[in-house]
Amino acid sequence: MASGQAPQAPPSPRLFGPGVAGLFSLLVFASLPLLPILGVFLALLAPLPLVHVMAGGRTSFLAWGWVAIGLVSAVFLFRAPWLVAVCVGYLLVAVWPTVSVESWLRRRWTTGRWAAIVALVAMGVVAAVATGMFWPTLPGEGLTQLVARTMAGASELVKALGEGAGGEELMARAMRTAAYLTPAMAAMYVLTGALWLRPRLPLLGLPRGGEPFPLYTSEEWLPVGFVVGGLGWVFAPEPYKWLAANLLVTVLGLYFVHGLAIILFYLGRRFGMNRWVRLGVVVLALQIPVALVFSALGIADTFFGLRRGGTYDGGREA
């Protein structure tokens, strides 16, 4: 090695070719609709074979391109709504995080900007697909009606989940709200997979994702989305109110990640890097009031720098 030249990360070994990687990625994603509960977690691994191909020096399109073309062709051939869902789901859950990493490698984005792009693009795509599917019905109304029909076909399950005084109505209301916020919920799911992938990029020899998560900060322009989403949700008519509400929830989700990083920052290396402690913090944060507190911490840190008074004592991400 020449004097003064920085050492480079070793290239990632090629365990399989692009064709096999694309097929494996599709099979992993297929666990989402086929395996109850477990598939929700397994599908988040779908980008990994594609990123592995990219880390080997090839474009990821060689792996996912033929899968995407096949799925799109099947949509036009059979025109089945479930095929549309599978196609859009694969493109968002497996392909989009991979493509976003490729773009990140070519640009000097911060982690916060990359995360914001991942989430907001996913939200926009789902909102556009929902608008096209339910046109001329308002997309928010169409989504809630779809859930209402699904609930009518699974009334016994809804009764079981909402057992108790008023519980059934509360469960139905929660499901309608979740349906209304489908684009934001999908964006948070895609973001979860991307954030899981991020610290594993250096293990594949890619020069991104090596910074400790407790130092994570949000994109500096994110407050604009917060203001636009909040004002649109309050004052705009439908369907702009629906778009604004989903934008607001997506931005709050991004600030939630920021707030989680602040909590782990103050827990420090001894506790913050313990997987069980981190799992406990995440489970606690999934309670809606606590999640809102975490989002508020992220917003406050954007303007006041809540981590200025402390120093992070290092540690490697799990």
Tab-separated table of C-alpha atoms in Angstrom:
chain	number	residue	atom	x	y	z
A	1	MET	CA	0.000	0.000	0.000
A	2	ALA	CA	1.330	3.447	-0.894
A	3	SER	CA	2.407	5.688	1.944
A	4	GLY	CA	-0.369	7.948	3.222
A	5	GLN	CA	-3.096	6.013	1.437
A	6	ALA	CA	-6.083	5.212	3.682
A	7	PRO	CA	-6.956	1.504	3.993
A	8	GLN	CA	-10.143	0.499	2.226
A	9	ALA	CA	-12.820	-1.911	3.440
A	10	PRO	CA	-12.458	-5.378	1.911
A	11	PRO	CA	-14.919	-6.114	-0.891
A	12	SER	CA	-17.943	-8.186	0.025
A	13	PRO	CA	-17.665	-11.826	-1.113
A	14	ARG	CA	-20.069	-12.958	-3.834
A	15	LEU	CA	-22.125	-15.719	-2.304
A	16	PHE	CA	-24.533	-15.913	-5.252
A	17	GLY	CA	-25.240	-14.235	-8.582
A	18	PRO	CA	-27.744	-11.444	-9.236
A	19	GLY	CA	-30.446	-13.794	-10.544
A	20	VAL	CA	-30.391	-15.950	-7.426
A	21	ALA	CA	-30.255	-12.838	-5.227
A	22	GLY	CA	-33.387	-11.435	-6.868
A	23	LEU	CA	-35.261	-14.718	-6.457
A	24	PHE	CA	-34.169	-15.034	-2.832
A	25	SER	CA	-35.246	-11.443	-2.155
A	26	LEU	CA	-38.695	-12.143	-3.643
A	27	LEU	CA	-39.102	-15.323	-1.576
A	28	VAL	CA	-38.148	-13.487	1.624
A	29	PHE	CA	-40.642	-10.716	0.838
A	30	ALA	CA	-43.329	-13.349	0.134
A	31	SER	CA	-43.241	-14.241	3.835
A	32	LEU	CA	-45.114	-10.958	4.516
A	33	PRO	CA	-48.466	-12.104	3.049
A	34	LEU	CA	-47.920	-15.823	3.625
A	35	LEU	CA	-46.673	-16.058	7.228
A	36	PRO	CA	-48.829	-14.431	9.934
A	37	ILE	CA	-46.880	-12.137	12.299
A	38	LEU	CA	-43.509	-13.765	11.573
A	39	GLY	CA	-43.646	-12.555	7.987
A	40	VAL	CA	-43.823	-8.932	9.159
A	41	PHE	CA	-40.289	-9.298	10.531
A	42	LEU	CA	-38.855	-11.624	7.900
A	43	ALA	CA	-39.900	-9.374	4.999
A	44	LEU	CA	-37.633	-6.622	6.345
A	45	LEU	CA	-34.666	-8.798	5.296
A	46	ALA	CA	-35.707	-8.693	1.616
A	47	PRO	CA	-33.282	-5.868	0.627
A	48	LEU	CA	-30.254	-7.711	2.030
A	49	PRO	CA	-29.566	-10.004	-0.982
A	50	LEU	CA	-29.928	-7.030	-3.321
A	51	VAL	CA	-27.530	-4.879	-1.307
A	52	HIS	CA	-25.108	-7.809	-1.208
A	53	VAL	CA	-25.031	-7.814	-5.025
A	54	MET	CA	-24.442	-4.069	-5.019
A	55	ALA	CA	-21.621	-4.431	-2.497
A	56	GLY	CA	-19.956	-6.885	-4.856
A	57	GLY	CA	-19.522	-4.108	-7.417
A	58	ARG	CA	-22.602	-4.714	-9.581
A	59	THR	CA	-25.722	-2.636	-9.987
A	60	SER	CA	-28.608	-3.971	-7.932
A	61	PHE	CA	-30.899	-3.711	-10.985
A	62	LEU	CA	-29.357	-6.950	-12.246
A	63	ALA	CA	-30.917	-8.649	-9.204
A	64	TRP	CA	-34.299	-6.970	-8.820
A	65	GLY	CA	-34.961	-5.757	-12.367
A	66	TRP	CA	-36.212	-9.057	-13.762
A	67	VAL	CA	-38.387	-9.619	-10.673
A	68	ALA	CA	-39.969	-6.179	-10.992
A	69	ILE	CA	-40.567	-6.626	-14.722
A	70	GLY	CA	-42.199	-10.009	-14.075
A	71	LEU	CA	-44.464	-8.612	-11.351
A	72	VAL	CA	-45.508	-5.593	-13.419
A	73	SER	CA	-46.228	-7.853	-16.402
A	74	ALA	CA	-48.380	-10.094	-14.186
A	75	VAL	CA	-50.328	-7.051	-12.975
A	76	PHE	CA	-51.186	-5.995	-16.549
A	77	LEU	CA	-51.897	-9.575	-17.602
A	78	PHE	CA	-54.198	-10.665	-14.766
A	79	ARG	CA	-55.332	-7.256	-13.380
A	80	ALA	CA	-55.782	-8.703	-9.891
A	81	PRO	CA	-55.761	-6.219	-6.973
A	82	TRP	CA	-53.683	-8.571	-4.824
A	83	LEU	CA	-51.002	-8.644	-7.532
A	84	VAL	CA	-50.892	-4.834	-7.450
A	85	ALA	CA	-50.350	-4.997	-3.687
A	86	VAL	CA	-47.566	-7.584	-4.070
A	87	CYS	CA	-45.848	-5.574	-6.810
A	88	VAL	CA	-45.976	-2.269	-4.932
A	89	GLY	CA	-45.005	-3.986	-1.681
A	90	TYR	CA	-41.935	-5.644	-3.204
A	91	LEU	CA	-40.806	-2.422	-4.861
A	92	LEU	CA	-41.152	-0.498	-1.593
A	93	VAL	CA	-39.915	-3.043	0.965
A	94	ALA	CA	-37.098	-4.701	-1.016
A	95	VAL	CA	-36.149	-2.497	-3.967
A	96	TRP	CA	-36.565	1.050	-2.667
A	97	PRO	CA	-34.231	0.696	0.386
A	98	THR	CA	-31.609	-0.827	-1.925
A	99	VAL	CA	-31.919	1.950	-4.505
A	100	SER	CA	-31.821	4.564	-1.737
A	101	VAL	CA	-28.518	3.124	-0.495
A	102	GLU	CA	-27.110	3.288	-4.048
A	103	SER	CA	-28.131	6.948	-4.215
A	104	TRP	CA	-26.676	7.591	-0.762
A	105	LEU	CA	-23.310	6.212	-1.884
A	106	ARG	CA	-23.180	8.807	-4.684
A	107	ARG	CA	-24.228	11.762	-2.512
A	108	ARG	CA	-23.101	13.328	0.737
A	109	TRP	CA	-26.414	12.909	2.525
A	110	THR	CA	-26.592	12.793	6.289
A	111	THR	CA	-28.247	9.741	7.803
A	112	GLY	CA	-31.210	11.916	8.765
A	113	ARG	CA	-31.682	13.136	5.193
A	114	TRP	CA	-31.428	9.594	3.830
A	115	ALA	CA	-34.017	8.364	6.346
A	116	ALA	CA	-36.366	11.246	5.494
A	117	ILE	CA	-36.092	10.495	1.756
A	118	VAL	CA	-36.782	6.797	2.348
A	119	ALA	CA	-39.896	7.486	4.429
A	120	LEU	CA	-41.358	10.368	2.412
A	121	VAL	CA	-40.933	8.655	-0.960
A	122	ALA	CA	-42.577	5.492	0.413
A	123	MET	CA	-45.474	7.552	1.763
A	124	GLY	CA	-45.878	9.357	-1.572
A	125	VAL	CA	-45.883	6.129	-3.578
A	126	VAL	CA	-48.544	4.480	-1.381
A	127	ALA	CA	-50.652	7.652	-1.457
A	128	ALA	CA	-50.452	7.751	-5.270
A	129	VAL	CA	-51.358	4.057	-5.611
A	130	ALA	CA	-54.304	4.447	-3.217
A	131	THR	CA	-55.540	7.488	-5.143
A	132	GLY	CA	-55.411	5.560	-8.414
A	133	MET	CA	-57.080	2.465	-6.959
A	134	PHE	CA	-60.076	4.272	-5.457
A	135	TRP	CA	-60.586	7.052	-8.007
A	136	PRO	CA	-63.014	8.872	-8.172
A	137	THR	CA	-63.708	8.033	-4.513
A	138	LEU	CA	-61.567	9.979	-2.052
A	139	PRO	CA	-58.596	7.757	-1.137
A	140	GLY	CA	-59.019	8.174	2.607
A	141	GLU	CA	-62.676	7.253	2.356
A	142	GLY	CA	-61.887	4.333	0.058
A	143	LEU	CA	-59.340	2.906	2.475
A	144	THR	CA	-61.688	3.152	5.456
A	145	GLN	CA	-64.521	1.535	3.459
A	146	LEU	CA	-62.185	-1.294	2.474
A	147	VAL	CA	-61.316	-1.916	6.114
A	148	ALA	CA	-64.995	-1.715	7.079
A	149	ARG	CA	-65.817	-4.453	4.556
A	150	THR	CA	-62.914	-6.548	5.824
A	151	MET	CA	-64.066	-6.094	9.414
A	152	ALA	CA	-67.588	-7.136	8.458
A	153	GLY	CA	-66.169	-10.398	7.128
A	154	ALA	CA	-64.157	-10.957	10.288
A	155	SER	CA	-66.649	-9.756	12.878
A	156	GLU	CA	-65.872	-12.553	15.329
A	157	LEU	CA	-62.186	-11.646	15.348
A	158	VAL	CA	-62.990	-7.976	15.914
A	159	LYS	CA	-65.270	-8.910	18.814
A	160	ALA	CA	-62.530	-11.062	20.345
A	161	LEU	CA	-59.899	-8.325	20.029
A	162	GLY	CA	-62.241	-5.692	21.423
A	163	GLU	CA	-63.800	-7.771	24.177
A	164	GLY	CA	-65.099	-5.632	27.006
A	165	ALA	CA	-67.304	-2.595	27.526
A	166	GLY	CA	-67.103	-0.524	24.372
A	167	GLY	CA	-64.010	-2.410	23.262
A	168	GLU	CA	-65.434	-3.527	19.941
A	169	GLU	CA	-66.278	0.018	18.865
A	170	LEU	CA	-62.869	1.222	20.054
A	171	MET	CA	-61.143	-1.493	18.031
A	172	ALA	CA	-63.198	-0.644	14.947
A	173	ARG	CA	-62.328	3.048	15.317
A	174	ALA	CA	-58.636	2.243	15.692
A	175	MET	CA	-58.688	0.122	12.540
A	176	ARG	CA	-60.435	2.869	10.575
A	177	THR	CA	-57.821	5.367	11.731
A	178	ALA	CA	-55.029	2.989	10.741
A	179	ALA	CA	-56.644	2.564	7.311
A	180	TYR	CA	-56.858	6.346	6.868
A	181	LEU	CA	-53.157	6.567	7.703
A	182	THR	CA	-52.104	3.652	5.483
A	183	PRO	CA	-49.467	5.676	3.549
A	184	ALA	CA	-47.818	6.822	6.782
A	185	MET	CA	-47.939	3.325	8.301
A	186	ALA	CA	-46.362	1.873	5.147
A	187	ALA	CA	-43.677	4.575	5.222
A	188	MET	CA	-42.790	3.705	8.810
A	189	TYR	CA	-42.558	0.020	7.932
A	190	VAL	CA	-40.199	0.724	5.024
A	191	LEU	CA	-38.163	3.068	7.230
A	192	THR	CA	-37.847	0.342	9.874
A	193	GLY	CA	-36.327	-2.001	7.314
A	194	ALA	CA	-33.964	0.702	6.041
A	195	LEU	CA	-32.775	1.575	9.556
A	196	TRP	CA	-32.189	-2.120	10.280
A	197	LEU	CA	-30.120	-2.329	7.095
A	198	ARG	CA	-28.072	0.823	7.771
A	199	PRO	CA	-25.574	-0.464	10.413
A	200	ARG	CA	-24.984	-3.607	8.339
A	201	LEU	CA	-23.727	-1.668	5.313
A	202	PRO	CA	-20.144	-1.401	6.658
A	203	LEU	CA	-20.119	-5.184	7.184
A	204	LEU	CA	-20.619	-5.499	3.413
A	205	GLY	CA	-17.761	-3.100	2.702
A	206	LEU	CA	-19.972	-0.076	1.942
A	207	PRO	CA	-18.822	3.333	3.262
A	208	ARG	CA	-22.143	4.352	4.806
A	209	GLY	CA	-23.997	3.638	8.039
A	210	GLY	CA	-20.981	3.395	10.342
A	211	GLU	CA	-21.932	6.230	12.697
A	212	PRO	CA	-23.469	5.221	16.056
A	213	PHE	CA	-27.264	5.444	16.108
A	214	PRO	CA	-27.340	7.531	19.358
A	215	LEU	CA	-25.770	10.392	17.348
A	216	TYR	CA	-28.587	10.345	14.776
A	217	THR	CA	-30.134	13.733	13.918
A	218	SER	CA	-33.119	14.541	11.730
A	219	GLU	CA	-33.039	16.235	8.345
A	220	GLU	CA	-32.806	19.996	8.917
A	221	TRP	CA	-35.747	20.751	6.580
A	222	LEU	CA	-38.081	18.328	8.364
A	223	PRO	CA	-39.810	21.108	10.385
A	224	VAL	CA	-41.258	22.384	7.087
A	225	GLY	CA	-43.044	19.054	6.632
A	226	PHE	CA	-44.260	19.234	10.227
A	227	VAL	CA	-45.766	22.693	9.725
A	228	VAL	CA	-47.297	21.911	6.303
A	229	GLY	CA	-48.724	18.627	7.545
A	230	GLY	CA	-50.166	20.159	10.687
A	231	LEU	CA	-51.774	23.150	8.962
A	232	GLY	CA	-53.095	21.009	6.108
A	233	TRP	CA	-54.600	18.483	8.499
A	234	VAL	CA	-56.472	21.250	10.337
A	235	PHE	CA	-57.536	23.550	7.501
A	236	ALA	CA	-57.337	21.764	4.127
A	237	PRO	CA	-60.315	19.988	2.505
A	238	GLU	CA	-60.192	16.363	1.389
A	239	PRO	CA	-58.187	14.795	-0.163
A	240	TYR	CA	-55.506	17.312	0.821
A	241	LYS	CA	-56.411	16.826	4.473
A	242	TRP	CA	-55.699	13.098	4.040
A	243	LEU	CA	-52.330	13.810	2.424
A	244	ALA	CA	-51.449	16.334	5.133
A	245	ALA	CA	-52.417	13.963	7.943
A	246	ASN	CA	-50.214	11.223	6.489
A	247	LEU	CA	-47.355	13.685	5.987
A	248	LEU	CA	-47.675	14.823	9.604
A	249	VAL	CA	-47.648	11.265	10.964
A	250	THR	CA	-44.655	10.360	8.776
A	251	VAL	CA	-42.715	13.383	10.004
A	252	LEU	CA	-43.624	12.548	13.614
A	253	GLY	CA	-42.337	9.015	12.953
A	254	LEU	CA	-39.013	10.416	11.761
A	255	TYR	CA	-38.809	12.609	14.856
A	256	PHE	CA	-39.645	9.521	16.918
A	257	VAL	CA	-36.454	7.906	15.576
A	258	HIS	CA	-34.560	11.069	16.537
A	259	GLY	CA	-36.008	10.978	20.053
A	260	LEU	CA	-35.118	7.306	20.409
A	261	ALA	CA	-31.524	8.171	19.504
A	262	ILE	CA	-31.487	10.831	22.247
A	263	ILE	CA	-32.661	8.329	24.870
A	264	LEU	CA	-29.987	5.824	23.821
A	265	PHE	CA	-27.405	8.621	23.856
A	266	TYR	CA	-28.031	9.288	27.534
A	267	LEU	CA	-28.206	5.609	28.383
A	268	GLY	CA	-24.606	5.464	27.184
A	269	ARG	CA	-22.475	2.540	26.107
A	270	ARG	CA	-23.130	0.353	29.146
A	271	PHE	CA	-26.909	0.317	28.792
A	272	GLY	CA	-27.661	1.808	25.374
A	273	MET	CA	-25.697	-0.857	23.492
A	274	ASN	CA	-27.342	-3.734	25.359
A	275	ARG	CA	-29.787	-5.375	22.966
A	276	TRP	CA	-32.295	-6.200	25.675
A	277	VAL	CA	-32.272	-2.652	27.028
A	278	ARG	CA	-32.770	-1.289	23.519
A	279	LEU	CA	-35.624	-3.730	22.905
A	280	GLY	CA	-37.251	-2.661	26.155
A	281	VAL	CA	-36.963	1.018	25.196
A	282	VAL	CA	-38.525	0.345	21.785
A	283	VAL	CA	-41.404	-1.677	23.267
A	284	LEU	CA	-42.058	1.103	25.793
A	285	ALA	CA	-41.899	3.714	23.054
A	286	LEU	CA	-44.565	1.935	20.999
A	287	GLN	CA	-47.159	3.140	23.505
A	288	ILE	CA	-48.748	6.139	21.785
A	289	PRO	CA	-48.283	8.688	24.638
A	290	VAL	CA	-44.624	7.667	25.041
A	291	ALA	CA	-44.111	7.746	21.258
A	292	LEU	CA	-45.390	11.328	21.184
A	293	VAL	CA	-42.921	12.233	23.936
A	294	PHE	CA	-40.094	10.721	21.896
A	295	SER	CA	-41.208	12.716	18.838
A	296	ALA	CA	-41.312	15.875	20.944
A	297	LEU	CA	-37.732	15.197	22.063
A	298	GLY	CA	-36.662	14.891	18.435
A	299	ILE	CA	-38.357	18.184	17.524
A	300	ALA	CA	-36.834	19.944	20.541
A	301	ASP	CA	-33.348	18.653	19.758
A	302	THR	CA	-33.620	20.129	16.256
A	303	PHE	CA	-33.877	23.639	17.714
A	304	PHE	CA	-32.183	23.469	21.110
A	305	GLY	CA	-29.558	20.703	20.873
A	306	LEU	CA	-30.530	18.485	23.826
A	307	ARG	CA	-27.285	16.500	23.519
A	308	ARG	CA	-24.968	19.494	23.910
A	309	GLY	CA	-24.529	18.973	27.620
A	310	GLY	CA	-23.444	15.316	27.381
A	311	THR	CA	-20.838	13.283	25.595
A	312	TYR	CA	-21.473	9.935	24.011
A	313	ASP	CA	-19.038	7.368	25.405
A	314	GLY	CA	-18.748	5.315	22.192
A	315	GLY	CA	-19.764	1.769	21.498
A	316	ARG	CA	-20.521	-0.205	18.400
A	317	GLU	CA	-24.020	-0.743	17.055
A	318	ALA	CA	-25.583	-4.142	17.497
